[in-house]
Amino acid sequence: MTGEPTTGEPPAGAPGPDEPSEAGAQPAVTLDDGPPAPGLSAAEAAARAAAGRANVDTARHRTDGDVVRANALTFFNIVLAALILALLASGGFRDGLFVGGVVAANVAAATVQELIATRRLRELRALSAPSATVVRDGVARSIPAEEVVQGDLLHLASGDQVVADGRVLARVAEVDESLLTGESEPVRRGPGEELRSGSFCVAGDCYYSAQRVGVEAYTVRLTADAREIVRRASPLTYRFARLLRVLLIATGLLAAALFIQFNVQDRGFGESLRATTATVTTVVPVGLLLGMTVVTSVGALRVSRSGAIVQDIHAVEALNYVDVIALDKTGTLTTNRLHVAAIVWAPSLTASGEADAGAGAEAEAGAERWVPWLGAFARATAGESRTAAALAESLGARAGPARAVDGVPFSSARRWSATALEAGGGGAPERRVIVMGAPETLLAAAAGGATGDGRGARDAARLRGDYRLATAEGLRGVVLAEADALPDPDAPLPALRPLALVTIVDELRQEVRGAFELMERLDIQPKVISGDNPETVSALLAQLGVPLAGGAISGDEIETLDDEELGGVVESASVFGRITPRQKERLVRALVGRGHFVAMVGDGANDVRALRAADVAVAMASGTATARAVAGIVLLEDSFGALIRGAQEATFVLGNAARLSKLFLTKSVYAYLLILVTNLLGLDFPFLPRQGSVMSLLTLGIPALFISVGVPPRDAGRDFTRAVLRFALPAGVALAGSAIIVQFLVEGLLSRDIEEARTLVSVTIVVVGVAYVVEVLGLEGADWRSPLRPLLTVGLAAAMLGALLLVVRVGWLRDFFAFTEVPAAAWIVVLIATVAALVGQYLLSRHWQALLDLLTAKPSEHQRPRGRSE
């Protein structure tokens, strides 16, 4: 090998490991079949690794501790922790431990779910971790990508991933940079040109030097500010937070007033703190947080069964609000697996198997004569590209005995490759030269014909028309032609004889049509954003039978639009082609700015910023680790249909969250009113925290489990805030009024002690609460044609009432929870109070707006001001 360097550094003319070369610099390398240099020595590589120049991403990644802290250190948990500590400090150990147990269960449920997702992603990252072929001490060997060091000489072959940034030193490779740029067409990289980490070799091979490794590599720098899960708050989180904020403010004011009142009554600081804390904790819906976590976790499980990893459980609920899904063509509509759709032979080869006049013996056997030769060609070039592999799959089984003896590799600049084949032995083997390339290039070379009769021109014209029809259907095409000799790669193509047009189809995902139909039923608009030609994308959609209402637009057109104009375009167009990563992010932000709730599906480093801009980030499992890191949902088998099925499953989360909120906020309303009224009237609080635990278990805890795993009515989550308040406020007011009446009857009219009053109030609250459970869980959305759910709910209610009877009748249970015996006459009081509460809830819920109008002095229609009055 002439000019071969004698050290482990890059060859003369190539950039050193610490200084990048100027763009376009051509390293002076003379090569033979081996590597252009012996590479680093083992000692040099070890020294550079020890010096921190290895290909290791030292950026901090999300750990198990980060997951635990993110779920534990929330504002609401801190508030509850303060209440728990106050209870424990004031001697309320039992009540403090109970509240603490509920909070701990809530934190544990959310943390475990996220830890499982995080660890599954680590396993996925480990399985997909790339390796590299490195030349050290003159020997090529495969090592993990993390063991590559700066200055290493790397060999890139077809199918390999570029693991570090560097410049090509020798040979030529076709590189797929779609995960970096969004462009699906491979690009040619030769000596002096730069390779960037994250791209893949799809044809040819080359040697390159690792110049930027680890955190200096392109893909790492591209996503340096976007490497962790983006924890987005969903609309339900916002609404729930607003409700809690109002509730906490009102509770804080009430707690301050109670604390002052208890101290004025000379109950002492410690007793006042304990009494205040124990009282106000009944208002805070501690169990609702646990219930919501369980509901979303069950939803995440359902989505995962559709084929996804849920990293952020809020993303599941957020799918309810998605009305636009932005997706790429490659990997979403297609599988990235190419197949031969058809082989269209040149007309002159199919003319009854006989040679045209003057065509000589070349065409005498017709098209069938060429099948063994083309099969041998396909088999010999199968590893060069995905197109060649598809051709080999179609024709390889019919290959003849010919073998490849010489060739010109494919180049995206030339847009063709050529292979010389020989068959037979002896002194005169039969030789054929097959050229394969882009129809535009090869048909132009064939237009002059190989004979004097213009046969090549006629064949080229016919195949050109067939190619136009194929592209209109979203198909790719390559032309196979024969040459007299192996073409010179540095000269124009000689006159060729067309043999066939091979149309290639990128295998479409069979589930896509059903997914788009489901999107239409869910009123979700698709926006296809691709690096490919927009007409090609539209043709593929037409091939799938997916009609899109909007038109198509290219990135060049988008580049000239300002933000306001772009907002109108994103509404009217459905296909966006030739889109750059920056434009992709801009499109997503424009959709969000127009009031849409956007889910973005991506797989590459070029998608990371668009994923961060979206409301729901969805990544393909086959994509880059950075894309998976910022996603709330990862599609395990790159199944777009799994996402749409997940969106359907997510409706369960919102519906069940609404049902839980109705019950828990009802409890907060009646507890707040009981605290306020009893203190205003100078009455004792009508139940103890331990009695409240029984009430919560029977009316909230057990029903919450059934709600979490059940299927809600179709419209259960619609108009969430109004629907919840429309139920909780009347139900809470009616139950509070009923409980006050019971306490007044028992303590005031019947002159019984507070223990009996607390028992009857607690029993009344449980009975009414169970009736509310029947209404919410069994009757809402019920249909007389499907009575199973109402009947099962009535059975559950009977079981809970039976548990209540067990508690008040069994001595040790009754004593533990500080209840008294309930005589038969007392049950009449409970029955009357229950009927009063249910009637009150019915009337209030039906006339709630009229009551509010009365309280706010809203004028009637004929009393409204007119004229100049204000």
mmCIF file with all atom_site columns, C-alpha atoms in Angstrom, residues 56-226:
data_model
loop_
_atom_site.group_PDB
_atom_site.id
_atom_site.type_symbol
_atom_site.label_atom_id
_atom_site.label_alt_id
_atom_site.label_comp_id
_atom_site.label_asym_id
_atom_site.label_entity_id
_atom_site.label_seq_id
_atom_site.pdbx_PDB_ins_code
_atom_site.Cartn_x
_atom_site.Cartn_y
_atom_site.Cartn_z
_atom_site.occupancy
_atom_site.B_iso_or_equiv
_atom_site.pdbx_formal_charge
_atom_site.auth_seq_id
_atom_site.auth_comp_id
_atom_site.auth_asym_id
_atom_site.auth_atom_id
_atom_site.pdbx_PDB_model_num
ATOM 1   C CA . VAL A 1 56  ? -19.387 7.948  26.440 1.00 0.00 ? 56  VAL A CA 1
ATOM 2   C CA . ASP A 1 57  ? -22.312 10.284 26.945 1.00 0.00 ? 57  ASP A CA 1
ATOM 3   C CA . THR A 1 58  ? -21.485 11.852 30.297 1.00 0.00 ? 58  THR A CA 1
ATOM 4   C CA . ALA A 1 59  ? -24.654 13.931 30.411 1.00 0.00 ? 59  ALA A CA 1
ATOM 5   C CA . ARG A 1 60  ? -26.760 13.127 33.435 1.00 0.00 ? 60  ARG A CA 1
ATOM 6   C CA . HIS A 1 61  ? -29.596 10.686 32.758 1.00 0.00 ? 61  HIS A CA 1
ATOM 7   C CA . ARG A 1 62  ? -32.790 10.144 34.709 1.00 0.00 ? 62  ARG A CA 1
ATOM 8   C CA . THR A 1 63  ? -32.163 7.807  37.647 1.00 0.00 ? 63  THR A CA 1
ATOM 9   C CA . ASP A 1 64  ? -34.480 5.866  39.918 1.00 0.00 ? 64  ASP A CA 1
ATOM 10  C CA . GLY A 1 65  ? -33.852 8.521  42.570 1.00 0.00 ? 65  GLY A CA 1
ATOM 11  C CA . ASP A 1 66  ? -35.035 11.239 40.188 1.00 0.00 ? 66  ASP A CA 1
ATOM 12  C CA . VAL A 1 67  ? -38.249 9.312  39.594 1.00 0.00 ? 67  VAL A CA 1
ATOM 13  C CA . VAL A 1 68  ? -38.894 8.913  43.321 1.00 0.00 ? 68  VAL A CA 1
ATOM 14  C CA . ARG A 1 69  ? -38.207 12.587 44.048 1.00 0.00 ? 69  ARG A CA 1
ATOM 15  C CA . ALA A 1 70  ? -40.414 13.772 41.172 1.00 0.00 ? 70  ALA A CA 1
ATOM 16  C CA . ASN A 1 71  ? -43.383 11.815 42.502 1.00 0.00 ? 71  ASN A CA 1
ATOM 17  C CA . ALA A 1 72  ? -42.839 12.407 46.222 1.00 0.00 ? 72  ALA A CA 1
ATOM 18  C CA . LEU A 1 73  ? -41.885 16.081 46.378 1.00 0.00 ? 73  LEU A CA 1
ATOM 19  C CA . THR A 1 74  ? -45.053 17.632 45.016 1.00 0.00 ? 74  THR A CA 1
ATOM 20  C CA . PHE A 1 75  ? -46.813 20.638 46.477 1.00 0.00 ? 75  PHE A CA 1
ATOM 21  C CA . PHE A 1 76  ? -49.838 18.638 47.539 1.00 0.00 ? 76  PHE A CA 1
ATOM 22  C CA . ASN A 1 77  ? -47.731 15.916 49.163 1.00 0.00 ? 77  ASN A CA 1
ATOM 23  C CA . ILE A 1 78  ? -45.784 18.547 51.112 1.00 0.00 ? 78  ILE A CA 1
ATOM 24  C CA . VAL A 1 79  ? -49.031 20.089 52.402 1.00 0.00 ? 79  VAL A CA 1
ATOM 25  C CA . LEU A 1 80  ? -50.297 16.670 53.461 1.00 0.00 ? 80  LEU A CA 1
ATOM 26  C CA . ALA A 1 81  ? -46.965 15.824 55.092 1.00 0.00 ? 81  ALA A CA 1
ATOM 27  C CA . ALA A 1 82  ? -47.261 18.960 57.210 1.00 0.00 ? 82  ALA A CA 1
ATOM 28  C CA . LEU A 1 83  ? -50.756 17.912 58.296 1.00 0.00 ? 83  LEU A CA 1
ATOM 29  C CA . ILE A 1 84  ? -49.544 14.404 59.119 1.00 0.00 ? 84  ILE A CA 1
ATOM 30  C CA . LEU A 1 85  ? -46.651 15.730 61.209 1.00 0.00 ? 85  LEU A CA 1
ATOM 31  C CA . ALA A 1 86  ? -49.043 18.034 63.028 1.00 0.00 ? 86  ALA A CA 1
ATOM 32  C CA . LEU A 1 87  ? -51.305 15.087 63.847 1.00 0.00 ? 87  LEU A CA 1
ATOM 33  C CA . LEU A 1 88  ? -48.391 12.969 65.068 1.00 0.00 ? 88  LEU A CA 1
ATOM 34  C CA . ALA A 1 89  ? -46.930 15.824 67.101 1.00 0.00 ? 89  ALA A CA 1
ATOM 35  C CA . SER A 1 90  ? -50.256 16.530 68.787 1.00 0.00 ? 90  SER A CA 1
ATOM 36  C CA . GLY A 1 91  ? -50.817 12.908 69.773 1.00 0.00 ? 91  GLY A CA 1
ATOM 37  C CA . GLY A 1 92  ? -53.148 11.810 66.980 1.00 0.00 ? 92  GLY A CA 1
ATOM 38  C CA . PHE A 1 93  ? -50.981 8.833  66.060 1.00 0.00 ? 93  PHE A CA 1
ATOM 39  C CA . ARG A 1 94  ? -53.767 6.617  64.712 1.00 0.00 ? 94  ARG A CA 1
ATOM 40  C CA . ASP A 1 95  ? -55.275 9.330  62.554 1.00 0.00 ? 95  ASP A CA 1
ATOM 41  C CA . GLY A 1 96  ? -51.860 10.525 61.419 1.00 0.00 ? 96  GLY A CA 1
ATOM 42  C CA . LEU A 1 97  ? -50.780 7.032  60.433 1.00 0.00 ? 97  LEU A CA 1
ATOM 43  C CA . PHE A 1 98  ? -54.005 6.505  58.486 1.00 0.00 ? 98  PHE A CA 1
ATOM 44  C CA . VAL A 1 99  ? -53.611 9.699  56.456 1.00 0.00 ? 99  VAL A CA 1
ATOM 45  C CA . GLY A 1 100 ? -49.904 8.975  56.017 1.00 0.00 ? 100 GLY A CA 1
ATOM 46  C CA . GLY A 1 101 ? -50.651 5.489  54.726 1.00 0.00 ? 101 GLY A CA 1
ATOM 47  C CA . VAL A 1 102 ? -52.980 6.849  52.046 1.00 0.00 ? 102 VAL A CA 1
ATOM 48  C CA . VAL A 1 103 ? -50.392 9.434  50.940 1.00 0.00 ? 103 VAL A CA 1
ATOM 49  C CA . ALA A 1 104 ? -47.635 6.800  50.877 1.00 0.00 ? 104 ALA A CA 1
ATOM 50  C CA . ALA A 1 105 ? -49.817 4.491  48.780 1.00 0.00 ? 105 ALA A CA 1
ATOM 51  C CA . ASN A 1 106 ? -50.477 7.315  46.320 1.00 0.00 ? 106 ASN A CA 1
ATOM 52  C CA . VAL A 1 107 ? -46.762 8.093  45.957 1.00 0.00 ? 107 VAL A CA 1
ATOM 53  C CA . ALA A 1 108 ? -45.887 4.403  45.668 1.00 0.00 ? 108 ALA A CA 1
ATOM 54  C CA . ALA A 1 109 ? -48.443 3.714  42.933 1.00 0.00 ? 109 ALA A CA 1
ATOM 55  C CA . ALA A 1 110 ? -47.231 6.572  40.729 1.00 0.00 ? 110 ALA A CA 1
ATOM 56  C CA . THR A 1 111 ? -43.558 5.874  41.424 1.00 0.00 ? 111 THR A CA 1
ATOM 57  C CA . VAL A 1 112 ? -43.713 2.151  40.702 1.00 0.00 ? 112 VAL A CA 1
ATOM 58  C CA . GLN A 1 113 ? -45.500 2.725  37.397 1.00 0.00 ? 113 GLN A CA 1
ATOM 59  C CA . GLU A 1 114 ? -42.887 5.237  36.244 1.00 0.00 ? 114 GLU A CA 1
ATOM 60  C CA . LEU A 1 115 ? -39.967 3.127  37.487 1.00 0.00 ? 115 LEU A CA 1
ATOM 61  C CA . ILE A 1 116 ? -41.238 0.174  35.454 1.00 0.00 ? 116 ILE A CA 1
ATOM 62  C CA . ALA A 1 117 ? -41.457 2.337  32.325 1.00 0.00 ? 117 ALA A CA 1
ATOM 63  C CA . THR A 1 118 ? -38.016 3.881  32.913 1.00 0.00 ? 118 THR A CA 1
ATOM 64  C CA . ARG A 1 119 ? -36.341 0.523  33.401 1.00 0.00 ? 119 ARG A CA 1
ATOM 65  C CA . ARG A 1 120 ? -38.025 -0.956 30.349 1.00 0.00 ? 120 ARG A CA 1
ATOM 66  C CA . LEU A 1 121 ? -36.605 1.912  28.327 1.00 0.00 ? 121 LEU A CA 1
ATOM 67  C CA . ARG A 1 122 ? -33.146 1.249  29.748 1.00 0.00 ? 122 ARG A CA 1
ATOM 68  C CA . GLU A 1 123 ? -33.440 -2.372 28.650 1.00 0.00 ? 123 GLU A CA 1
ATOM 69  C CA . LEU A 1 124 ? -34.616 -1.227 25.227 1.00 0.00 ? 124 LEU A CA 1
ATOM 70  C CA . ARG A 1 125 ? -31.669 1.186  25.005 1.00 0.00 ? 125 ARG A CA 1
ATOM 71  C CA . ALA A 1 126 ? -29.266 -1.584 25.987 1.00 0.00 ? 126 ALA A CA 1
ATOM 72  C CA . LEU A 1 127 ? -30.685 -3.951 23.364 1.00 0.00 ? 127 LEU A CA 1
ATOM 73  C CA . SER A 1 128 ? -30.433 -1.298 20.661 1.00 0.00 ? 128 SER A CA 1
ATOM 74  C CA . ALA A 1 129 ? -26.981 -0.015 21.703 1.00 0.00 ? 129 ALA A CA 1
ATOM 75  C CA . PRO A 1 130 ? -24.818 0.136  18.554 1.00 0.00 ? 130 PRO A CA 1
ATOM 76  C CA . SER A 1 131 ? -21.467 -1.519 18.036 1.00 0.00 ? 131 SER A CA 1
ATOM 77  C CA . ALA A 1 132 ? -18.618 -0.395 15.799 1.00 0.00 ? 132 ALA A CA 1
ATOM 78  C CA . THR A 1 133 ? -15.844 -2.009 13.778 1.00 0.00 ? 133 THR A CA 1
ATOM 79  C CA . VAL A 1 134 ? -12.599 -0.378 14.866 1.00 0.00 ? 134 VAL A CA 1
ATOM 80  C CA . VAL A 1 135 ? -9.134  -0.868 13.389 1.00 0.00 ? 135 VAL A CA 1
ATOM 81  C CA . ARG A 1 136 ? -6.467  -1.076 16.100 1.00 0.00 ? 136 ARG A CA 1
ATOM 82  C CA . ASP A 1 137 ? -2.946  -2.364 15.629 1.00 0.00 ? 137 ASP A CA 1
ATOM 83  C CA . GLY A 1 138 ? -3.934  -3.072 12.036 1.00 0.00 ? 138 GLY A CA 1
ATOM 84  C CA . VAL A 1 139 ? -6.664  -5.518 13.054 1.00 0.00 ? 139 VAL A CA 1
ATOM 85  C CA . ALA A 1 140 ? -10.398 -4.867 12.618 1.00 0.00 ? 140 ALA A CA 1
ATOM 86  C CA . ARG A 1 141 ? -12.681 -5.984 15.438 1.00 0.00 ? 141 ARG A CA 1
ATOM 87  C CA . SER A 1 142 ? -16.174 -5.200 16.697 1.00 0.00 ? 142 SER A CA 1
ATOM 88  C CA . ILE A 1 143 ? -16.527 -3.319 19.990 1.00 0.00 ? 143 ILE A CA 1
ATOM 89  C CA . PRO A 1 144 ? -19.383 -1.522 21.784 1.00 0.00 ? 144 PRO A CA 1
ATOM 90  C CA . ALA A 1 145 ? -19.798 2.050  20.567 1.00 0.00 ? 145 ALA A CA 1
ATOM 91  C CA . GLU A 1 146 ? -18.983 3.381  24.050 1.00 0.00 ? 146 GLU A CA 1
ATOM 92  C CA . GLU A 1 147 ? -15.456 1.918  23.811 1.00 0.00 ? 147 GLU A CA 1
ATOM 93  C CA . VAL A 1 148 ? -14.584 3.978  20.716 1.00 0.00 ? 148 VAL A CA 1
ATOM 94  C CA . VAL A 1 149 ? -12.082 6.752  21.517 1.00 0.00 ? 149 VAL A CA 1
ATOM 95  C CA . GLN A 1 150 ? -11.199 9.977  19.766 1.00 0.00 ? 150 GLN A CA 1
ATOM 96  C CA . GLY A 1 151 ? -8.843  9.303  16.860 1.00 0.00 ? 151 GLY A CA 1
ATOM 97  C CA . ASP A 1 152 ? -9.989  5.714  16.267 1.00 0.00 ? 152 ASP A CA 1
ATOM 98  C CA . LEU A 1 153 ? -10.106 4.427  12.712 1.00 0.00 ? 153 LEU A CA 1
ATOM 99  C CA . LEU A 1 154 ? -13.559 2.966  12.064 1.00 0.00 ? 154 LEU A CA 1
ATOM 100 C CA . HIS A 1 155 ? -14.902 0.814  9.256  1.00 0.00 ? 155 HIS A CA 1
ATOM 101 C CA . LEU A 1 156 ? -18.500 1.520  8.237  1.00 0.00 ? 156 LEU A CA 1
ATOM 102 C CA . ALA A 1 157 ? -20.268 -1.223 6.292  1.00 0.00 ? 157 ALA A CA 1
ATOM 103 C CA . SER A 1 158 ? -23.821 -1.593 5.041  1.00 0.00 ? 158 SER A CA 1
ATOM 104 C CA . GLY A 1 159 ? -26.226 -1.729 7.986  1.00 0.00 ? 159 GLY A CA 1
ATOM 105 C CA . ASP A 1 160 ? -23.770 -0.171 10.448 1.00 0.00 ? 160 ASP A CA 1
ATOM 106 C CA . GLN A 1 161 ? -24.507 2.940  12.479 1.00 0.00 ? 161 GLN A CA 1
ATOM 107 C CA . VAL A 1 162 ? -22.180 5.924  12.541 1.00 0.00 ? 162 VAL A CA 1
ATOM 108 C CA . VAL A 1 163 ? -21.204 6.106  16.217 1.00 0.00 ? 163 VAL A CA 1
ATOM 109 C CA . ALA A 1 164 ? -19.014 9.233  16.243 1.00 0.00 ? 164 ALA A CA 1
ATOM 110 C CA . ASP A 1 165 ? -18.579 12.342 14.129 1.00 0.00 ? 165 ASP A CA 1
ATOM 111 C CA . GLY A 1 166 ? -15.675 12.265 11.715 1.00 0.00 ? 166 GLY A CA 1
ATOM 112 C CA . ARG A 1 167 ? -14.493 12.535 8.140  1.00 0.00 ? 167 ARG A CA 1
ATOM 113 C CA . VAL A 1 168 ? -14.301 9.776  5.569  1.00 0.00 ? 168 VAL A CA 1
ATOM 114 C CA . LEU A 1 169 ? -10.726 8.708  4.871  1.00 0.00 ? 169 LEU A CA 1
ATOM 115 C CA . ALA A 1 170 ? -11.260 6.122  2.160  1.00 0.00 ? 170 ALA A CA 1
ATOM 116 C CA . ARG A 1 171 ? -13.921 4.556  -0.034 1.00 0.00 ? 171 ARG A CA 1
ATOM 117 C CA . VAL A 1 172 ? -17.507 5.673  -0.585 1.00 0.00 ? 172 VAL A CA 1
ATOM 118 C CA . ALA A 1 173 ? -20.683 4.819  1.325  1.00 0.00 ? 173 ALA A CA 1
ATOM 119 C CA . GLU A 1 174 ? -24.352 5.667  0.962  1.00 0.00 ? 174 GLU A CA 1
ATOM 120 C CA . VAL A 1 175 ? -25.622 7.001  4.283  1.00 0.00 ? 175 VAL A CA 1
ATOM 121 C CA . ASP A 1 176 ? -29.192 7.306  5.557  1.00 0.00 ? 176 ASP A CA 1
ATOM 122 C CA . GLU A 1 177 ? -29.399 10.538 7.575  1.00 0.00 ? 177 GLU A CA 1
ATOM 123 C CA . SER A 1 178 ? -33.177 10.524 7.959  1.00 0.00 ? 178 SER A CA 1
ATOM 124 C CA . LEU A 1 179 ? -32.993 10.374 11.774 1.00 0.00 ? 179 LEU A CA 1
ATOM 125 C CA . LEU A 1 180 ? -30.979 13.599 11.670 1.00 0.00 ? 180 LEU A CA 1
ATOM 126 C CA . THR A 1 181 ? -32.470 15.536 8.776  1.00 0.00 ? 181 THR A CA 1
ATOM 127 C CA . GLY A 1 182 ? -35.786 13.866 7.981  1.00 0.00 ? 182 GLY A CA 1
ATOM 128 C CA . GLU A 1 183 ? -34.685 13.181 4.399  1.00 0.00 ? 183 GLU A CA 1
ATOM 129 C CA . SER A 1 184 ? -35.395 9.548  3.490  1.00 0.00 ? 184 SER A CA 1
ATOM 130 C CA . GLU A 1 185 ? -33.093 9.449  0.450  1.00 0.00 ? 185 GLU A CA 1
ATOM 131 C CA . PRO A 1 186 ? -29.529 8.223  1.190  1.00 0.00 ? 186 PRO A CA 1
ATOM 132 C CA . VAL A 1 187 ? -26.618 10.589 0.567  1.00 0.00 ? 187 VAL A CA 1
ATOM 133 C CA . ARG A 1 188 ? -23.176 9.770  -0.780 1.00 0.00 ? 188 ARG A CA 1
ATOM 134 C CA . ARG A 1 189 ? -20.232 10.292 1.565  1.00 0.00 ? 189 ARG A CA 1
ATOM 135 C CA . GLY A 1 190 ? -16.726 9.998  0.144  1.00 0.00 ? 190 GLY A CA 1
ATOM 136 C CA . PRO A 1 191 ? -13.179 10.944 1.180  1.00 0.00 ? 191 PRO A CA 1
ATOM 137 C CA . GLY A 1 192 ? -13.064 14.273 2.980  1.00 0.00 ? 192 GLY A CA 1
ATOM 138 C CA . GLU A 1 193 ? -16.808 14.427 3.623  1.00 0.00 ? 193 GLU A CA 1
ATOM 139 C CA . GLU A 1 194 ? -18.238 14.417 7.130  1.00 0.00 ? 194 GLU A CA 1
ATOM 140 C CA . LEU A 1 195 ? -20.190 11.618 8.758  1.00 0.00 ? 195 LEU A CA 1
ATOM 141 C CA . ARG A 1 196 ? -22.446 12.466 11.687 1.00 0.00 ? 196 ARG A CA 1
ATOM 142 C CA . SER A 1 197 ? -23.368 10.141 14.504 1.00 0.00 ? 197 SER A CA 1
ATOM 143 C CA . GLY A 1 198 ? -26.876 8.773  14.362 1.00 0.00 ? 198 GLY A CA 1
ATOM 144 C CA . SER A 1 199 ? -26.853 8.064  10.609 1.00 0.00 ? 199 SER A CA 1
ATOM 145 C CA . PHE A 1 200 ? -26.689 4.592  9.014  1.00 0.00 ? 200 PHE A CA 1
ATOM 146 C CA . CYS A 1 201 ? -24.825 3.084  6.101  1.00 0.00 ? 201 CYS A CA 1
ATOM 147 C CA . VAL A 1 202 ? -27.216 1.610  3.532  1.00 0.00 ? 202 VAL A CA 1
ATOM 148 C CA . ALA A 1 203 ? -24.803 0.826  0.705  1.00 0.00 ? 203 ALA A CA 1
ATOM 149 C CA . GLY A 1 204 ? -21.080 0.605  0.086  1.00 0.00 ? 204 GLY A CA 1
ATOM 150 C CA . ASP A 1 205 ? -18.501 0.949  2.846  1.00 0.00 ? 205 ASP A CA 1
ATOM 151 C CA . CYS A 1 206 ? -15.890 3.397  4.014  1.00 0.00 ? 206 CYS A CA 1
ATOM 152 C CA . TYR A 1 207 ? -13.245 4.095  6.633  1.00 0.00 ? 207 TYR A CA 1
ATOM 153 C CA . TYR A 1 208 ? -13.581 7.185  8.806  1.00 0.00 ? 208 TYR A CA 1
ATOM 154 C CA . SER A 1 209 ? -11.822 8.788  11.743 1.00 0.00 ? 209 SER A CA 1
ATOM 155 C CA . ALA A 1 210 ? -13.623 9.410  15.043 1.00 0.00 ? 210 ALA A CA 1
ATOM 156 C CA . GLN A 1 211 ? -13.064 13.117 15.673 1.00 0.00 ? 211 GLN A CA 1
ATOM 157 C CA . ARG A 1 212 ? -15.944 14.112 17.981 1.00 0.00 ? 212 ARG A CA 1
ATOM 158 C CA . VAL A 1 213 ? -17.109 11.531 20.497 1.00 0.00 ? 213 VAL A CA 1
ATOM 159 C CA . GLY A 1 214 ? -19.380 11.436 23.564 1.00 0.00 ? 214 GLY A CA 1
ATOM 160 C CA . VAL A 1 215 ? -20.988 14.738 24.458 1.00 0.00 ? 215 VAL A CA 1
ATOM 161 C CA . GLU A 1 216 ? -19.253 16.440 21.514 1.00 0.00 ? 216 GLU A CA 1
ATOM 162 C CA . ALA A 1 217 ? -21.003 14.240 18.960 1.00 0.00 ? 217 ALA A CA 1
ATOM 163 C CA . TYR A 1 218 ? -23.635 15.810 16.711 1.00 0.00 ? 218 TYR A CA 1
ATOM 164 C CA . THR A 1 219 ? -26.670 13.932 17.997 1.00 0.00 ? 219 THR A CA 1
ATOM 165 C CA . VAL A 1 220 ? -25.762 14.671 21.607 1.00 0.00 ? 220 VAL A CA 1
ATOM 166 C CA . ARG A 1 221 ? -25.220 18.365 20.917 1.00 0.00 ? 221 ARG A CA 1
ATOM 167 C CA . LEU A 1 222 ? -28.391 18.517 18.821 1.00 0.00 ? 222 LEU A CA 1
ATOM 168 C CA . THR A 1 223 ? -30.475 17.387 21.791 1.00 0.00 ? 223 THR A CA 1
ATOM 169 C CA . ALA A 1 224 ? -28.388 18.714 24.668 1.00 0.00 ? 224 ALA A CA 1
ATOM 170 C CA . ASP A 1 225 ? -31.338 20.648 26.105 1.00 0.00 ? 225 ASP A CA 1
ATOM 171 C CA . ALA A 1 226 ? -33.885 17.943 25.396 1.00 0.00 ? 226 ALA A CA 1
#
